Amino acid sequence: MQTLLLTPEREVKVQVAMEMDNGEIATHIGYRIQHNKSRGPMKGGLRYHPEVDQDEVLSLATLMTWKTAIVDIPYGGAKGGIQIDARKLSMPELERLTRKFIDEIHDMIGPDKDIPAPDMGTNAQVMAWIMNQYQKYHGFNPACVTGKPVELHGADGREEATGRGVGLLTIALLDKMHERIEGSKIAIQGFGNVGRFAAQFLHERGAKIISTSDAYGGLMNEDGIDIPALSKHVEKTGKVVEFSGADAIANIELLTCNCDVLIPAAIGGVLTPEIATDIRAKYIVEAANNPTHPEADHLLNSRGIVILPDVLANAGGVTVSYFEWVQNRQHFRWELERVRQELDNKMTKAFDQIWNLATEKKVNLRLAAYLLGIGRVGRATAMGGF
């Protein structure tokens, strides 16, 4: 059973050749790894990033298998990526890259096989191109991909979903620890899609977002940053730095600042063993994928810092992707209020199950989450037969 659950069902590596705007031919390496389908069609994001490689994609595909099982939606896990810096591409180049990639993998994805979604370096526009290119081979079927624009059969609330889930579970965790969200000091590393919506959600409920950051630098204001004003600043300038309502700090200072909750919402591997000894937060909510090094995880647990693991904390995105898929299959659109209500119910139920399991087994929340997720996948694999 261990071998079955560790070994991916399919690993695909393709060459994506495309013409650049200047007429040169560029070649990039693309991956799609399908880990497990015992509980349903496989589901996972597509990322465009310079550090994408086969090991990273496999790791994230495996996490998707456990994540979908933890929130109990009928999917398995997959992941894809292209090794490229999407910020250096023009929009026409990005479109050609995406369409060429789908040309290579269209026969292995689809609404009953494997459903891509946005990830780092991709967005709703990229998903629209994927849907359009897929339909050239297979006909109209918007359920082939999620995270699409609302105008192309996307779901209301999909863009905010991961950040909303992070905010929701941050409040649930504090509640379990008999603390209130009002006035709590929160540091959020990353002000992209996830960090921004988490910050907005928590700010509206009375939390003080004392620090946030992006790739260009960080901000600190002990009295709390004005999140709506910062959002307008980022929309205008594209970065958090030079915001007048907070002091500039180095990114690493955010991770070790004096706060109640630390939310890493950027890239993986930021909480290293070296940083773990200096972290002063009481709680960590992992909005990013794999933000905590295994040794750092052990150190933080030994210090009594409660960690809400990524496989639950950032599952809001895949949950609303599931709602989008359901709506596409039904050819019926839900209202935003229903999407939010269903998301809140799913996330809260999964959190309560993990909390109760951790209490019963006397283990930390990460181990409880894996016990729940891997247990469900293992039982489904055994009952489905071979």
Coordinates of C-alpha atoms in Angstrom, one line a residue:
M1 CA 0.0 0.0 0.0
Q2 CA 2.9 2.4 0.8
T3 CA 4.4 1.7 -2.7
L4 CA 1.0 2.3 -4.3
L5 CA 0.4 5.6 -2.6
L6 CA 4.0 6.8 -3.1
T7 CA 4.3 6.0 -6.8
P8 CA 2.6 8.4 -9.3
E9 CA 0.4 6.8 -11.9
R10 CA 1.8 8.8 -14.8
E11 CA 4.7 11.3 -15.2
V12 CA 4.8 13.3 -18.5
K13 CA 7.7 15.5 -19.6
V14 CA 7.2 17.4 -22.9
Q15 CA 9.1 19.9 -25.0
V16 CA 7.2 23.1 -25.6
A17 CA 8.6 24.9 -28.7
M18 CA 7.3 28.3 -29.6
E19 CA 8.1 31.4 -31.6
M20 CA 9.0 34.5 -29.6
D21 CA 7.9 38.0 -30.6
N22 CA 11.3 38.7 -32.1
G23 CA 11.1 35.7 -34.4
E24 CA 13.4 33.4 -32.4
I25 CA 12.5 29.9 -31.5
A26 CA 12.4 29.1 -27.8
T27 CA 12.1 25.6 -26.2
H28 CA 10.8 25.0 -22.7
I29 CA 10.3 21.9 -20.6
G30 CA 6.7 21.2 -19.4
Y31 CA 5.5 18.6 -16.9
R32 CA 2.2 17.0 -15.9
I33 CA 2.3 14.4 -13.2
Q34 CA -0.8 12.5 -12.2
H35 CA -0.4 10.9 -8.8
N36 CA -3.6 9.1 -7.8
K37 CA -7.2 8.7 -9.1
S38 CA -8.6 6.3 -6.6
R39 CA -11.2 8.9 -5.3
G40 CA -12.0 10.5 -8.6
P41 CA -10.5 12.5 -11.6
M42 CA -7.1 14.1 -10.8
K43 CA -6.9 17.8 -9.9
G44 CA -4.0 20.2 -9.6
G45 CA -2.6 23.5 -10.6
L46 CA -0.4 24.6 -13.5
R47 CA 2.5 26.8 -12.5
Y48 CA 4.9 28.8 -14.7
H49 CA 8.1 29.4 -12.7
P50 CA 11.9 29.3 -13.3
E51 CA 12.4 26.8 -10.5
V52 CA 9.8 24.2 -11.8
D53 CA 11.3 20.7 -12.0
Q54 CA 10.1 17.2 -12.0
D55 CA 10.7 16.6 -8.2
E56 CA 8.8 19.7 -7.3
V57 CA 5.8 18.8 -9.5
L58 CA 5.7 15.3 -8.1
S59 CA 5.8 16.6 -4.5
L60 CA 2.9 19.0 -5.2
A61 CA 0.9 16.4 -7.1
T62 CA 1.2 14.1 -4.1
L63 CA 0.1 16.9 -1.8
M64 CA -3.0 17.4 -4.0
T65 CA -4.0 13.8 -3.4
W66 CA -4.0 14.2 0.3
K67 CA -5.5 17.7 0.2
T68 CA -8.6 16.7 -1.8
A69 CA -9.1 13.7 0.5
I70 CA -8.8 15.9 3.6
V71 CA -11.6 18.3 2.5
D72 CA -13.5 15.2 1.2
I73 CA -14.0 16.2 -2.4
P74 CA -14.1 13.5 -5.1
Y75 CA -10.7 14.1 -6.7
G76 CA -7.2 12.6 -6.8
G77 CA -4.0 14.6 -7.1
A78 CA -2.0 16.0 -10.1
K79 CA 0.2 19.0 -10.8
G80 CA 1.8 20.6 -13.9
G81 CA 4.3 23.2 -14.7
I82 CA 6.6 24.9 -17.2
Q83 CA 10.1 26.0 -16.3
I84 CA 9.9 29.6 -17.3
D85 CA 9.7 33.1 -15.9
A86 CA 6.2 34.2 -17.1
R87 CA 6.9 37.8 -16.2
K88 CA 9.4 38.1 -19.0
L89 CA 6.9 37.0 -21.6
S90 CA 4.5 39.3 -23.5
M91 CA 0.8 38.3 -23.6
P92 CA 1.0 36.9 -27.1
E93 CA 4.0 34.8 -26.1
L94 CA 2.3 33.6 -22.9
E95 CA -0.8 32.6 -25.0
R96 CA 1.4 30.7 -27.6
L97 CA 3.2 28.9 -24.8
T98 CA 0.0 27.8 -23.1
R99 CA -1.6 26.6 -26.3
K100 CA 1.5 24.7 -27.4
F101 CA 1.6 23.0 -24.0
I102 CA -2.1 21.9 -24.3
D103 CA -1.3 20.6 -27.7
E104 CA 1.1 18.2 -26.0
I105 CA -1.1 17.1 -23.1
H106 CA -4.7 17.5 -24.3
D107 CA -5.3 13.8 -24.5
M108 CA -4.4 13.2 -20.8
I109 CA -6.5 15.9 -19.3
G110 CA -10.3 16.5 -19.3
P111 CA -13.3 16.7 -16.9
D112 CA -13.2 13.0 -16.1
K113 CA -9.4 12.6 -16.2
D114 CA -7.4 15.5 -14.9
I115 CA -8.6 19.1 -14.4
P116 CA -5.9 21.8 -14.3
A117 CA -6.2 25.1 -12.4
P118 CA -4.2 28.3 -11.8
D119 CA -1.0 28.3 -9.7
M120 CA 2.1 30.5 -9.5
G121 CA 2.6 32.4 -12.7
T122 CA -0.8 31.5 -14.2
N123 CA -4.3 33.1 -13.8
A124 CA -7.8 33.1 -15.1
Q125 CA -6.7 34.3 -18.5
V126 CA -4.3 31.3 -18.9
M127 CA -7.2 29.0 -17.9
A128 CA -9.4 30.6 -20.6
W129 CA -6.7 29.8 -23.2
I130 CA -6.5 26.2 -22.0
M131 CA -10.2 25.7 -22.2
N132 CA -10.3 27.2 -25.8
Q133 CA -7.4 25.0 -27.0
Y134 CA -8.8 21.9 -25.3
Q135 CA -12.1 22.5 -27.1
K136 CA -10.5 22.5 -30.5
Y137 CA -9.7 18.8 -30.0
H138 CA -12.7 17.7 -27.8
G139 CA -15.6 20.1 -28.3
F140 CA -17.3 22.4 -25.8
N141 CA -16.6 21.3 -22.2
P142 CA -15.9 24.1 -19.7
A143 CA -15.4 21.5 -16.9
C144 CA -12.0 20.6 -18.5
V145 CA -10.3 23.3 -16.4
T146 CA -11.2 25.5 -13.4
G147 CA -10.2 29.0 -12.3
K148 CA -11.6 30.4 -15.5
P149 CA -12.9 34.0 -15.9
V150 CA -16.5 34.3 -14.8
E151 CA -17.4 35.3 -18.3
L152 CA -16.2 31.9 -19.5
H153 CA -18.1 29.8 -17.0
G154 CA -15.8 30.4 -14.0
A155 CA -17.2 30.4 -10.5
D156 CA -18.0 33.5 -8.5
G157 CA -15.6 33.6 -5.5
R158 CA -12.9 31.4 -7.1
E159 CA -10.2 34.2 -7.0
E160 CA -10.8 34.9 -3.3
A161 CA -11.3 31.2 -2.3
T162 CA -7.8 30.3 -1.1
G163 CA -7.3 33.5 0.9
R164 CA -10.8 33.3 2.3
G165 CA -10.2 29.7 3.5
V166 CA -6.9 30.8 5.1
G167 CA -8.7 33.6 6.9
L168 CA -11.6 31.4 8.0
L169 CA -9.3 28.7 9.5
T170 CA -7.1 31.3 11.2
I171 CA -10.2 32.5 13.1
A172 CA -11.2 28.8 13.8
L173 CA -7.7 28.0 15.2
L174 CA -7.7 31.1 17.4
D175 CA -11.2 30.1 18.6
K176 CA -10.0 26.6 19.6
M177 CA -7.1 28.2 21.5
H178 CA -9.7 30.5 23.3
E179 CA -8.4 33.7 21.7
R180 CA -10.2 36.3 19.7
I181 CA -9.4 37.5 16.2
E182 CA -10.3 41.1 17.1
G183 CA -7.0 42.9 17.9
S184 CA -4.8 39.9 17.1
K185 CA -1.5 40.8 15.4
I186 CA -0.9 39.0 12.1
A187 CA 2.0 38.9 9.8
I188 CA 1.4 37.7 6.2
Q189 CA 4.4 36.9 4.0
G190 CA 3.2 37.5 0.4
F191 CA 0.6 39.9 -0.9
G192 CA -0.4 38.1 -4.0
N193 CA -3.7 36.4 -4.7
V194 CA -3.7 34.4 -1.5
G195 CA -2.1 36.8 0.9
R196 CA -4.1 39.8 -0.2
F197 CA -7.5 38.1 0.1
A198 CA -6.5 36.6 3.5
A199 CA -5.4 40.0 4.7
Q200 CA -8.7 41.6 3.5
F201 CA -10.8 38.9 5.2
L202 CA -9.0 39.1 8.5
H203 CA -8.8 42.9 8.5
E204 CA -12.6 43.1 8.0
R205 CA -13.0 41.0 11.1
G206 CA -10.9 43.1 13.3
A207 CA -7.4 41.7 13.1
K208 CA -4.3 43.9 12.9
I209 CA -2.2 43.0 9.9
I210 CA 1.0 44.4 11.2
S211 CA 3.3 43.2 8.5
T212 CA 3.2 42.0 4.9
S213 CA 5.6 41.7 2.0
D214 CA 6.2 40.7 -1.7
A215 CA 9.3 39.9 -3.8
Y216 CA 10.4 43.6 -3.6
G217 CA 10.4 44.1 0.2
G218 CA 8.3 44.2 3.3
L219 CA 6.2 46.6 5.4
M220 CA 5.7 46.9 9.2
N221 CA 3.2 48.9 11.2
E222 CA 2.6 47.8 14.8
D223 CA -0.8 49.6 14.9
G224 CA -2.0 47.7 11.8
I225 CA -1.7 48.3 8.1
D226 CA -4.6 49.9 6.3
I227 CA -5.3 46.9 4.0
P228 CA -7.8 48.6 1.6
A229 CA -5.3 51.5 1.1
L230 CA -2.5 49.0 0.6
S231 CA -4.5 47.1 -2.0
K232 CA -5.1 50.3 -4.0
H233 CA -1.4 51.1 -3.8
V234 CA -0.5 47.6 -5.1
E235 CA -3.1 47.9 -7.9
K236 CA -1.4 51.2 -8.9
T237 CA 2.3 50.3 -8.5
G238 CA 2.4 46.5 -8.7
K239 CA 4.3 46.2 -5.4
V240 CA 3.9 46.8 -1.6
V241 CA 7.1 48.8 -1.2
E242 CA 6.9 52.6 -0.9
F243 CA 3.5 52.4 0.8
S244 CA 3.2 55.5 3.0
G245 CA 1.2 53.8 5.7
A246 CA 4.0 51.5 7.0
D247 CA 7.8 51.3 7.5
A248 CA 10.0 49.4 5.1
I249 CA 11.6 46.2 6.4
A250 CA 13.5 43.3 5.0
N251 CA 11.5 40.2 4.1
I252 CA 13.3 38.1 6.7
E253 CA 12.2 40.5 9.4
L254 CA 8.6 39.7 8.8
L255 CA 9.1 36.0 9.6
T256 CA 10.6 36.7 13.0
C257 CA 8.5 39.7 14.0
N258 CA 6.5 39.7 17.3
C259 CA 3.0 38.6 16.2
D260 CA 0.3 36.2 17.2
V261 CA -0.1 34.5 13.8
L262 CA 2.4 34.1 11.1
I263 CA 1.0 33.3 7.6
P264 CA 3.6 32.3 5.0
A265 CA 1.6 32.9 1.7
A266 CA 4.4 33.1 -0.8
I267 CA 6.8 30.4 -2.0
G268 CA 7.8 27.1 -0.4
G269 CA 10.7 26.4 1.9
V270 CA 10.8 29.8 3.6
L271 CA 10.7 28.5 7.2
T272 CA 14.2 27.0 7.5
P273 CA 15.7 25.4 10.7
E274 CA 17.8 28.6 11.1
I275 CA 14.7 30.9 11.0
A276 CA 12.6 28.5 13.2
T277 CA 14.7 29.3 16.3
D278 CA 13.9 33.0 15.9
I279 CA 10.2 32.8 15.1
R280 CA 8.1 34.6 17.8
A281 CA 4.6 33.9 16.5
K282 CA 2.4 31.6 18.6
Y283 CA 0.6 30.2 15.6
I284 CA 1.6 29.5 12.0
V285 CA -1.0 29.1 9.3
E286 CA 0.6 27.7 6.1
A287 CA -1.1 29.4 3.2
A288 CA 1.8 28.5 0.8
N289 CA 2.6 25.0 -0.4
N290 CA 5.4 23.4 1.6
P291 CA 6.6 26.6 3.4
T292 CA 8.1 24.7 6.4
H293 CA 11.3 22.6 6.2
P294 CA 10.9 19.2 7.9
E295 CA 13.6 20.0 10.5
A296 CA 12.0 23.5 11.1
D297 CA 8.6 21.7 11.6
H298 CA 10.2 19.6 14.3
L299 CA 11.8 22.6 16.0
L300 CA 8.6 24.7 15.9
N301 CA 6.6 21.8 17.4
S302 CA 9.1 21.3 20.2
R303 CA 8.7 25.0 21.0
G304 CA 5.0 24.6 21.3
I305 CA 4.1 26.7 18.3
V306 CA 0.9 25.4 16.7
I307 CA 1.0 24.9 13.0
L308 CA -2.0 24.6 10.8
P309 CA -0.7 22.6 7.8
D310 CA -0.9 23.6 4.1
V311 CA -2.8 20.6 3.1
L312 CA -5.8 22.0 5.0
A313 CA -5.0 25.7 5.3
N314 CA -4.8 26.5 1.6
A315 CA -7.5 23.9 0.4
G316 CA -10.0 26.7 -0.2
G317 CA -8.9 27.1 -3.8
V318 CA -9.3 23.5 -4.8
T319 CA -12.6 23.3 -2.9
V320 CA -14.1 26.2 -5.0
S321 CA -12.5 24.7 -8.1
Y322 CA -14.6 21.6 -7.3
F323 CA -17.7 23.9 -7.0
E324 CA -16.9 25.4 -10.4
W325 CA -16.5 21.9 -11.9
V326 CA -19.9 20.9 -10.4
Q327 CA -21.6 24.0 -11.9
N328 CA -20.0 23.3 -15.3
R329 CA -21.2 19.7 -15.2
Q330 CA -24.7 20.9 -14.3
H331 CA -24.6 23.9 -16.7
F332 CA -26.0 25.9 -13.8
R333 CA -24.4 28.9 -12.0
W334 CA -24.4 29.3 -8.2
E335 CA -24.7 32.8 -6.6
L336 CA -21.6 34.0 -4.8
E337 CA -23.3 33.7 -1.4
R338 CA -23.9 30.0 -2.0
V339 CA -20.3 29.5 -3.0
R340 CA -19.0 31.2 0.2
Q341 CA -21.5 29.3 2.4
E342 CA -20.5 25.9 0.9
L343 CA -16.8 26.8 1.2
D344 CA -17.2 27.8 4.8
N345 CA -19.0 24.5 5.6
K346 CA -16.4 22.3 3.9
M347 CA -13.4 24.0 5.4
T348 CA -14.9 24.2 8.9
K349 CA -15.9 20.5 8.9
A350 CA -12.5 19.4 7.8
F351 CA -10.8 21.6 10.4
D352 CA -13.0 20.1 13.2
Q353 CA -12.3 16.6 12.1
I354 CA -8.6 17.2 12.1
W355 CA -8.7 19.0 15.5
N356 CA -10.7 16.1 17.0
L357 CA -8.3 13.5 15.5
A358 CA -5.3 15.4 16.8
T359 CA -6.8 15.6 20.3
E360 CA -7.8 11.9 20.3
K361 CA -4.4 10.6 19.0
K362 CA -2.4 13.3 20.9
V363 CA -0.5 14.3 17.7
N364 CA 0.0 17.7 16.0
L365 CA -2.4 19.0 13.4
R366 CA -0.1 18.1 10.4
L367 CA 0.1 14.5 11.4
A368 CA -3.7 14.4 12.1
A369 CA -4.3 15.9 8.6
Y370 CA -2.2 13.2 7.0
L371 CA -3.8 10.5 9.0
L372 CA -7.2 11.7 7.7
G373 CA -6.2 12.2 4.1
I374 CA -4.0 9.2 3.5
G375 CA -6.4 7.0 5.4
R376 CA -9.2 8.0 3.0
V377 CA -7.1 7.5 -0.1
G378 CA -5.8 4.1 1.2
R379 CA -9.2 2.8 2.0
A380 CA -10.5 3.9 -1.4
T381 CA -7.6 2.3 -3.2
A382 CA -8.2 -1.0 -1.3
M383 CA -11.9 -1.1 -1.8
G384 CA -11.7 -0.1 -5.5
G385 CA -9.4 -3.1 -6.2
F386 CA -6.5 -3.4 -8.6

